[in-house]
Every structure is written in structure tokens, then in C-alpha cells.
């Protein structure tokens, strides 16, 4: 769950730390901060997607990629990816970089409060054949789906950052093939 008092690193576009701010400040001012998205596939090459918990303050009940995390202050992307898998899905797996650093921006309105996400993101992937144990505070539901199934989602049903990664995967399906082999 979102911890508004949590301190996040503020970075430039080359990932150099240029300051620190609370999560609330980061969201309120749209400050660039590091984040990681993670895609989990099973041995058949299907991708795990999750439906975010109704308790989430940003895009509740929207579908999303397997997991996503803000980096904790001083944490690297790979460690954040592994932490995200464990916290959200109960998975301890090795991860592999699928997409290098890229910028993602989104805006969400929660009542009269505006939340600005401005993230320097890496996409990581993992292969998993075991049980997934979702954290119900974070995730409402989840399932493995085929690449063509992902084409049905749009901004009304899928998170903006997740959609960006889905579009990348659909344009570069070799990424999933290479992860599976």
C-alpha cells in the first residue's frame, strides 16, 4: 500500500540522484523518480497480469502488468524488481532486464486530489512455474494470459504504465520468447 511519508530518490534523466522527497511530494509535484515494472511469464510464455486492489489510491481495480514498484532510496532496479515480486506475488525468482530506462508519465484524479507520476523506469522479467500468492492489500485478482489477449486492454481498463509495457511487448514479442528460453 502507498506510504505517503516514504522517502523516494529524485533523479535526473540519466538516473543520477539529485534529491529526495516524500512520496506525497513526488506525486503532488510530478518529480522524476525511479521505478521498476516486472513481467512474469510461465513456461508456456503466458504473461501474468494482476487486477489492482480496490484499496489502491491510484488506479484501483485497473488491470496491470505482473508487478510494479518504486525504488526505495538507495535501492537498485534489480533489487526492487525482486522485492516487488515477493511483496505483491509471493515469488522469489531471478529477474532479467527486458527494457532499459525509459520515461513514463501519468496522471490520476482521486476525488479533488491530483496524482502525477513521472518515472524513470526499467522493465524486468521472470519465469515462474510455481504458485502465486497475491497480497490482497495490493492485488485483487490475477491470471496468466496470452500475448493476443493483451491487445483488448485500453486506458479505461489498464494502468498507463502497464499499457506502455504491454505495447512494448506487443511490438517486440521476441522479448517474451527470449525470457522463456
Backbone as numpy.savetxt, mean C-alpha at the origin, in Angstrom:
# Nx Ny Nz CAx CAy CAz Cx Cy Cz
-4.21 0.73 12.36 -5.05 1.92 12.36 -4.17 3.17 12.36
-4.72 4.24 11.91 -3.97 5.49 11.81 -3.66 6.01 13.20
-2.40 6.37 13.39 -1.94 6.95 14.64 -1.50 8.37 14.32
-2.40 9.33 14.56 -2.14 10.70 14.13 -0.92 11.32 14.80
-0.54 10.89 15.98 0.63 11.44 16.65 1.94 10.83 16.17
1.86 9.80 15.36 3.04 9.12 14.84 3.91 10.11 14.04
5.21 10.01 14.21 6.15 10.88 13.50 6.62 10.18 12.23
6.49 10.88 11.11 6.94 10.37 9.82 8.07 11.23 9.27
8.95 10.61 8.50 10.00 11.37 7.82 9.38 12.12 6.65
9.83 13.34 6.43 9.49 14.12 5.25 10.71 14.02 4.34
10.48 13.73 3.05 11.58 13.50 2.13 11.49 14.40 0.91
12.62 14.51 0.19 12.58 15.16 -1.13 12.35 14.06 -2.16
12.31 14.41 -3.43 11.98 13.44 -4.47 13.08 12.40 -4.70
14.25 12.59 -4.06 15.32 11.59 -4.14 15.40 10.76 -2.87
14.40 10.90 -2.00 14.28 10.13 -0.77 15.21 10.58 0.35
15.78 11.78 0.23 16.59 12.32 1.31 15.66 12.90 2.37
15.88 12.55 3.62 15.06 13.07 4.71 15.36 14.55 4.88
14.32 15.37 4.82 14.48 16.82 4.95 13.75 17.36 6.18
13.09 16.49 6.93 12.38 16.91 8.12 11.54 15.78 8.68
10.79 16.12 9.71 9.88 15.17 10.34 8.60 15.90 10.67
7.49 15.16 10.69 6.20 15.75 11.03 5.27 14.65 11.52
4.25 15.06 12.27 3.26 14.08 12.69 2.44 13.66 11.48
1.82 12.51 11.57 0.98 12.03 10.48 -0.12 13.04 10.18
-0.67 13.66 11.21 -1.72 14.66 11.02 -1.21 15.85 10.20
0.02 16.32 10.51 0.61 17.41 9.73 0.87 16.99 8.28
1.37 15.77 8.11 1.66 15.25 6.78 0.39 15.23 5.94
-0.70 14.71 6.51 -1.99 14.64 5.81 -2.57 16.03 5.57
-2.45 16.90 6.55 -3.06 18.23 6.43 -2.36 19.13 5.43
-1.04 19.00 5.33 -0.26 19.88 4.47 0.19 19.21 3.16
-0.09 17.92 3.02 0.32 17.21 1.80 1.83 17.14 1.65
2.53 16.79 2.74 3.99 16.72 2.71 4.45 15.38 2.13
5.50 15.41 1.32 6.03 14.20 0.69 6.68 13.31 1.76
6.22 12.07 1.82 6.73 11.12 2.80 6.84 9.74 2.15
7.71 8.88 2.67 7.92 7.57 2.06 6.84 6.56 2.47
6.46 5.73 1.50 5.48 4.67 1.73 5.84 3.48 0.86
5.24 2.36 1.19 5.49 1.14 0.44 4.15 0.46 0.16
4.01 -0.05 -1.06 2.87 -0.88 -1.43 3.39 -2.29 -1.65
2.58 -3.27 -1.29 3.01 -4.65 -1.39 1.95 -5.47 -2.11
2.41 -6.29 -3.05 1.52 -7.21 -3.77 1.91 -8.62 -3.38
0.93 -9.40 -2.98 1.14 -10.81 -2.66 0.48 -11.63 -3.76
1.23 -12.58 -4.29 0.64 -13.51 -5.25 0.76 -14.92 -4.71
-0.13 -15.78 -5.16 -0.01 -17.19 -4.79 0.76 -17.91 -5.89
1.11 -19.18 -5.71 1.90 -19.89 -6.72 1.23 -19.97 -8.10
-0.07 -19.77 -8.17 -0.78 -19.77 -9.45 -0.75 -18.40 -10.13
-0.13 -17.41 -9.48 -0.02 -16.07 -10.06 -1.21 -15.18 -9.81
-2.13 -15.60 -8.93 -3.25 -14.73 -8.58 -2.81 -13.74 -7.52
-3.40 -12.56 -7.56 -3.00 -11.45 -6.69 -4.00 -11.31 -5.55
-3.48 -11.16 -4.34 -4.35 -10.95 -3.17 -4.72 -9.47 -3.10
-6.03 -9.21 -3.04 -6.50 -7.85 -2.81 -7.27 -7.85 -1.51
-7.28 -6.70 -0.86 -7.98 -6.58 0.42 -9.03 -5.48 0.34
-10.07 -5.67 1.12 -11.06 -4.61 1.31 -10.72 -3.96 2.64
-10.49 -2.67 2.61 -10.09 -1.95 3.81 -11.20 -1.96 4.86
-10.82 -1.94 6.10 -11.77 -1.93 7.21 -12.66 -0.69 7.18
-13.89 -0.84 7.66 -14.81 0.29 7.80 -14.27 1.30 8.81
-13.32 0.89 9.65 -12.75 1.76 10.68 -11.67 2.69 10.14
-11.23 2.46 8.91 -10.18 3.30 8.32 -10.71 4.71 8.10
-9.88 5.72 8.38 -10.31 7.11 8.19 -10.15 7.56 6.75
-9.38 6.82 5.97 -9.14 7.15 4.57 -9.60 5.97 3.71
-10.52 6.21 2.79 -11.04 5.20 1.87 -11.51 3.92 2.57
-12.38 4.06 3.60 -12.91 2.86 4.25 -13.74 2.02 3.28
-13.60 0.71 3.40 -14.31 -0.29 2.59 -13.98 -0.27 1.11
-12.98 0.51 0.71 -12.50 0.44 -0.67 -11.61 -0.80 -0.80
-11.54 -1.34 -1.99 -10.59 -2.41 -2.27 -9.21 -1.80 -2.45
-8.19 -2.60 -2.18 -6.81 -2.12 -2.21 -5.90 -3.28 -2.60
-4.65 -2.95 -2.90 -3.66 -3.99 -3.14 -3.45 -4.75 -1.84
-2.58 -5.72 -1.85 -2.42 -6.63 -0.71 -2.16 -5.92 0.60
-1.25 -4.96 0.60 -0.93 -4.21 1.82 -0.23 -2.91 1.43
-0.28 -1.93 2.32 0.38 -0.64 2.11 0.77 -0.07 3.47
1.92 0.55 3.53 2.42 1.09 4.79 3.17 2.39 4.57
3.06 3.29 5.54 3.99 4.41 5.63 5.24 3.88 6.30
6.39 4.38 5.89 7.62 3.99 6.57 7.68 4.69 7.91
8.10 3.96 8.93 8.35 4.58 10.22 9.63 5.40 10.09
9.78 6.40 10.92 10.97 7.25 10.85 12.23 6.39 10.94
13.12 6.54 9.94 14.37 5.80 9.89 14.28 4.40 9.29
13.10 3.93 8.98 12.90 2.58 8.44 13.17 2.56 6.93
13.68 1.46 6.40 13.86 1.37 4.95 12.63 0.71 4.31
12.55 0.80 2.98 11.37 0.33 2.26 11.17 -1.17 2.42
12.23 -1.95 2.30 12.09 -3.40 2.40 11.57 -3.81 3.78
12.11 -3.21 4.82 11.66 -3.54 6.17 10.19 -3.15 6.35
9.79 -2.01 5.81 8.39 -1.58 5.89 7.47 -2.55 5.15
7.94 -3.07 4.01 7.14 -4.04 3.26 6.93 -5.31 4.07
7.97 -5.80 4.68 7.87 -7.01 5.50 6.97 -6.76 6.72
7.11 -5.60 7.33 6.28 -5.25 8.48 4.80 -5.17 8.07
4.53 -4.54 6.92 3.16 -4.42 6.45 2.50 -5.76 6.21
3.24 -6.69 5.63 2.69 -8.03 5.42 2.33 -8.70 6.74
3.20 -8.55 7.72 2.94 -9.18 9.03 1.77 -8.49 9.73
1.76 -7.16 9.76 0.72 -6.44 10.50 -0.66 -6.61 9.89
-0.76 -6.53 8.56 -2.07 -6.56 7.93 -2.56 -7.96 7.58
-1.61 -8.86 7.21 -2.02 -10.16 6.68 -1.47 -11.37 7.45
-0.65 -11.11 8.46 -0.09 -12.22 9.23 0.88 -13.08 8.44
1.57 -12.47 7.48 2.49 -13.19 6.59 3.92 -12.79 6.91
4.79 -13.79 7.04 6.23 -13.53 7.14 6.87 -14.13 5.90
7.22 -13.27 4.95 7.73 -13.75 3.67 8.86 -12.84 3.19
9.70 -13.40 2.33 10.70 -12.56 1.69 9.99 -11.69 0.65
10.53 -10.52 0.41 9.91 -9.57 -0.53 10.93 -9.17 -1.59
10.41 -8.78 -2.75 11.25 -8.38 -3.87 10.73 -7.08 -4.46
11.64 -6.18 -4.80 11.26 -4.90 -5.39 10.70 -5.13 -6.79
9.49 -4.58 -7.03 8.83 -4.72 -8.33 8.81 -3.41 -9.12
8.81 -2.29 -8.41 8.74 -0.98 -9.07 9.52 0.01 -8.21
10.43 0.72 -8.83 11.26 1.66 -8.09 10.44 2.87 -7.64
11.09 3.76 -6.96 10.43 4.93 -6.37 9.63 5.71 -7.40
8.42 6.05 -7.01 7.52 6.85 -7.85 6.61 7.65 -6.92
6.06 8.73 -7.45 5.21 9.62 -6.67 3.75 9.20 -6.82
3.02 9.20 -5.71 1.57 8.98 -5.73 0.92 10.09 -4.92
-0.13 10.68 -5.49 -0.89 11.74 -4.81 -2.35 11.34 -4.79
-3.01 11.63 -3.68 -4.45 11.43 -3.60 -5.03 12.37 -2.55
-6.33 12.53 -2.64 -7.04 13.40 -1.70 -8.30 12.68 -1.26
-8.61 12.79 0.03 -9.80 12.15 0.56 -10.50 13.13 1.50
-11.81 13.18 1.43 -12.59 14.04 2.33 -13.36 13.15 3.29
-13.12 13.38 4.57 -13.79 12.66 5.64 -14.61 13.70 6.40
-15.89 13.83 6.01 -16.69 14.92 6.56 -16.14 16.23 6.04
-15.81 17.15 6.96 -15.24 18.43 6.52 -13.71 18.44 6.60
-13.12 17.28 6.86 -11.66 17.18 6.96 -11.08 16.66 5.63
-10.07 17.38 5.11 -9.41 16.99 3.88 -8.08 16.32 4.22
-7.84 15.15 3.64 -6.61 14.41 3.86 -5.87 14.33 2.53
-4.63 14.85 2.54 -3.79 14.86 1.33 -2.67 13.85 1.47
-2.64 12.88 0.57 -1.54 11.92 0.54 -0.59 12.34 -0.58
0.68 12.46 -0.26 1.72 12.79 -1.23 2.89 11.91 -0.85
3.08 10.82 -1.59 3.99 9.79 -1.16 5.05 9.46 -2.20
6.25 9.16 -1.71 7.32 8.59 -2.51 7.28 7.10 -2.22
6.87 6.32 -3.22 6.48 4.92 -3.00 7.38 3.96 -3.77
7.60 2.80 -3.16 8.15 1.65 -3.86 7.11 0.54 -3.80
7.03 -0.26 -4.86 6.15 -1.43 -4.89 6.99 -2.68 -4.71
6.61 -3.49 -3.72 7.30 -4.74 -3.41 6.33 -5.89 -3.62
6.87 -7.09 -3.81 6.03 -8.26 -4.02 6.52 -9.44 -3.21
5.59 -10.36 -2.95 5.91 -11.59 -2.23 5.04 -12.70 -2.80
5.55 -13.91 -2.73 4.78 -15.09 -3.11 4.41 -15.80 -1.81
3.13 -16.20 -1.70 2.66 -16.82 -0.46 1.66 -17.92 -0.78
1.89 -19.10 -0.22 0.99 -20.23 -0.43 0.26 -20.61 0.84
0.58 -19.95 1.94 -0.01 -20.31 3.23 -1.28 -19.55 3.55
-1.67 -19.66 4.80 -2.87 -18.99 5.30 -2.62 -17.49 5.45
-3.64 -16.72 5.15 -3.59 -15.27 5.39 -4.50 -14.99 6.58
-3.93 -14.31 7.58 -4.67 -13.98 8.80 -4.82 -12.46 8.87
-5.94 -11.97 8.36 -6.12 -10.52 8.28 -6.32 -9.92 9.66
-5.84 -8.71 9.82 -6.07 -7.91 11.03 -7.38 -7.16 10.79
-8.43 -7.51 11.52 -9.75 -6.94 11.29 -9.83 -5.45 11.61
-8.83 -4.91 12.30 -8.76 -3.46 12.49 -8.34 -2.77 11.20
-7.61 -3.49 10.36 -7.06 -2.95 9.12 -7.83 -3.41 7.88
-8.27 -4.66 7.89 -8.80 -5.31 6.70 -10.16 -5.94 6.99
-11.15 -5.68 6.13 -12.48 -6.26 6.29 -12.59 -7.62 5.60
-11.89 -7.77 4.48 -12.05 -8.95 3.65 -10.87 -9.02 2.70
-10.68 -10.16 2.08 -9.63 -10.29 1.08 -9.83 -11.52 0.23
-9.20 -11.52 -0.94 -9.31 -12.68 -1.84 -8.21 -12.60 -2.88
-7.88 -13.77 -3.45 -6.96 -13.86 -4.58 -7.75 -13.74 -5.86
-7.25 -12.91 -6.80 -7.94 -12.67 -8.07 -6.94 -12.74 -9.22
-7.46 -12.96 -10.41 -6.63 -12.99 -11.61 -6.33 -11.57 -12.08
-5.33 -11.43 -12.92 -5.02 -10.12 -13.50 -6.22 -9.53 -14.24
-6.91 -10.28 -15.10 -8.06 -9.69 -15.80 -9.17 -9.20 -14.84
-9.32 -9.84 -13.70 -10.32 -9.42 -12.71 -10.05 -8.00 -12.23
-8.78 -7.63 -12.15 -8.40 -6.30 -11.66 -8.88 -5.18 -12.58
-9.12 -5.50 -13.85 -9.53 -4.48 -14.81 -10.90 -3.89 -14.50
-11.70 -4.55 -13.68 -13.06 -4.06 -13.41 -13.09 -2.92 -12.39
-12.00 -2.69 -11.69 -12.00 -1.69 -10.64 -11.77 -0.28 -11.19
-12.31 0.71 -10.46 -12.10 2.12 -10.82 -12.01 2.95 -9.54
-11.98 4.26 -9.70 -11.80 5.18 -8.56 -12.93 5.09 -7.54
-14.09 4.58 -7.92 -15.22 4.49 -7.00 -15.13 3.26 -6.10
-14.24 2.31 -6.43 -14.20 1.07 -5.68 -12.82 0.67 -5.19
-11.78 1.33 -5.69 -10.40 0.94 -5.37 -9.62 2.17 -4.94
-8.71 2.02 -3.99 -7.92 3.17 -3.52 -7.10 3.74 -4.66
-6.83 5.05 -4.65 -6.04 5.65 -5.74 -4.63 5.07 -5.85
-3.96 4.84 -4.72 -2.60 4.29 -4.77 -2.65 2.84 -5.26
-3.66 2.11 -4.84 -3.81 0.73 -5.31 -4.07 0.68 -6.80
-4.91 1.59 -7.29 -5.22 1.64 -8.72 -3.98 1.97 -9.53
-3.14 2.85 -9.02 -1.90 3.18 -9.72 -1.04 1.92 -9.88
-0.94 1.12 -8.82 -0.13 -0.11 -8.89 -0.80 -1.15 -9.78
-2.13 -1.25 -9.72 -2.86 -2.19 -10.59 -2.61 -1.84 -12.05
-2.70 -0.57 -12.38 -2.45 -0.14 -13.77 -1.02 -0.48 -14.19
-0.07 -0.28 -13.29 1.32 -0.64 -13.58 1.44 -2.14 -13.88
0.80 -2.96 -13.06 0.86 -4.41 -13.25 0.18 -4.83 -14.55
-0.98 -4.23 -14.83 -1.69 -4.58 -16.07 -0.88 -4.19 -17.31
-0.12 -3.08 -17.21 0.73 -2.66 -18.33 2.04 -3.43 -18.38
2.41 -4.07 -17.26 3.68 -4.79 -17.15 3.45 -6.16 -16.50
2.66 -7.04 -17.12 2.33 -8.33 -16.48 3.54 -9.22 -16.24
4.64 -8.95 -16.94 5.86 -9.74 -16.72 6.34 -9.63 -15.27
6.01 -8.51 -14.61 6.41 -8.31 -13.21 5.85 -9.43 -12.34
4.59 -9.77 -12.57 3.95 -10.84 -11.79 4.55 -12.19 -12.19
4.75 -12.39 -13.49 5.35 -13.64 -13.96 6.72 -13.84 -13.33
7.54 -12.80 -13.33 8.89 -12.89 -12.77 8.86 -13.11 -11.27
7.91 -12.51 -10.58 7.80 -12.71 -9.14 7.44 -14.16 -8.83
6.58 -14.75 -9.65 6.12 -16.13 -9.42 7.20 -17.16 -9.74
8.23 -16.77 -10.50 9.25 -17.76 -10.92 10.63 -17.44 -10.40
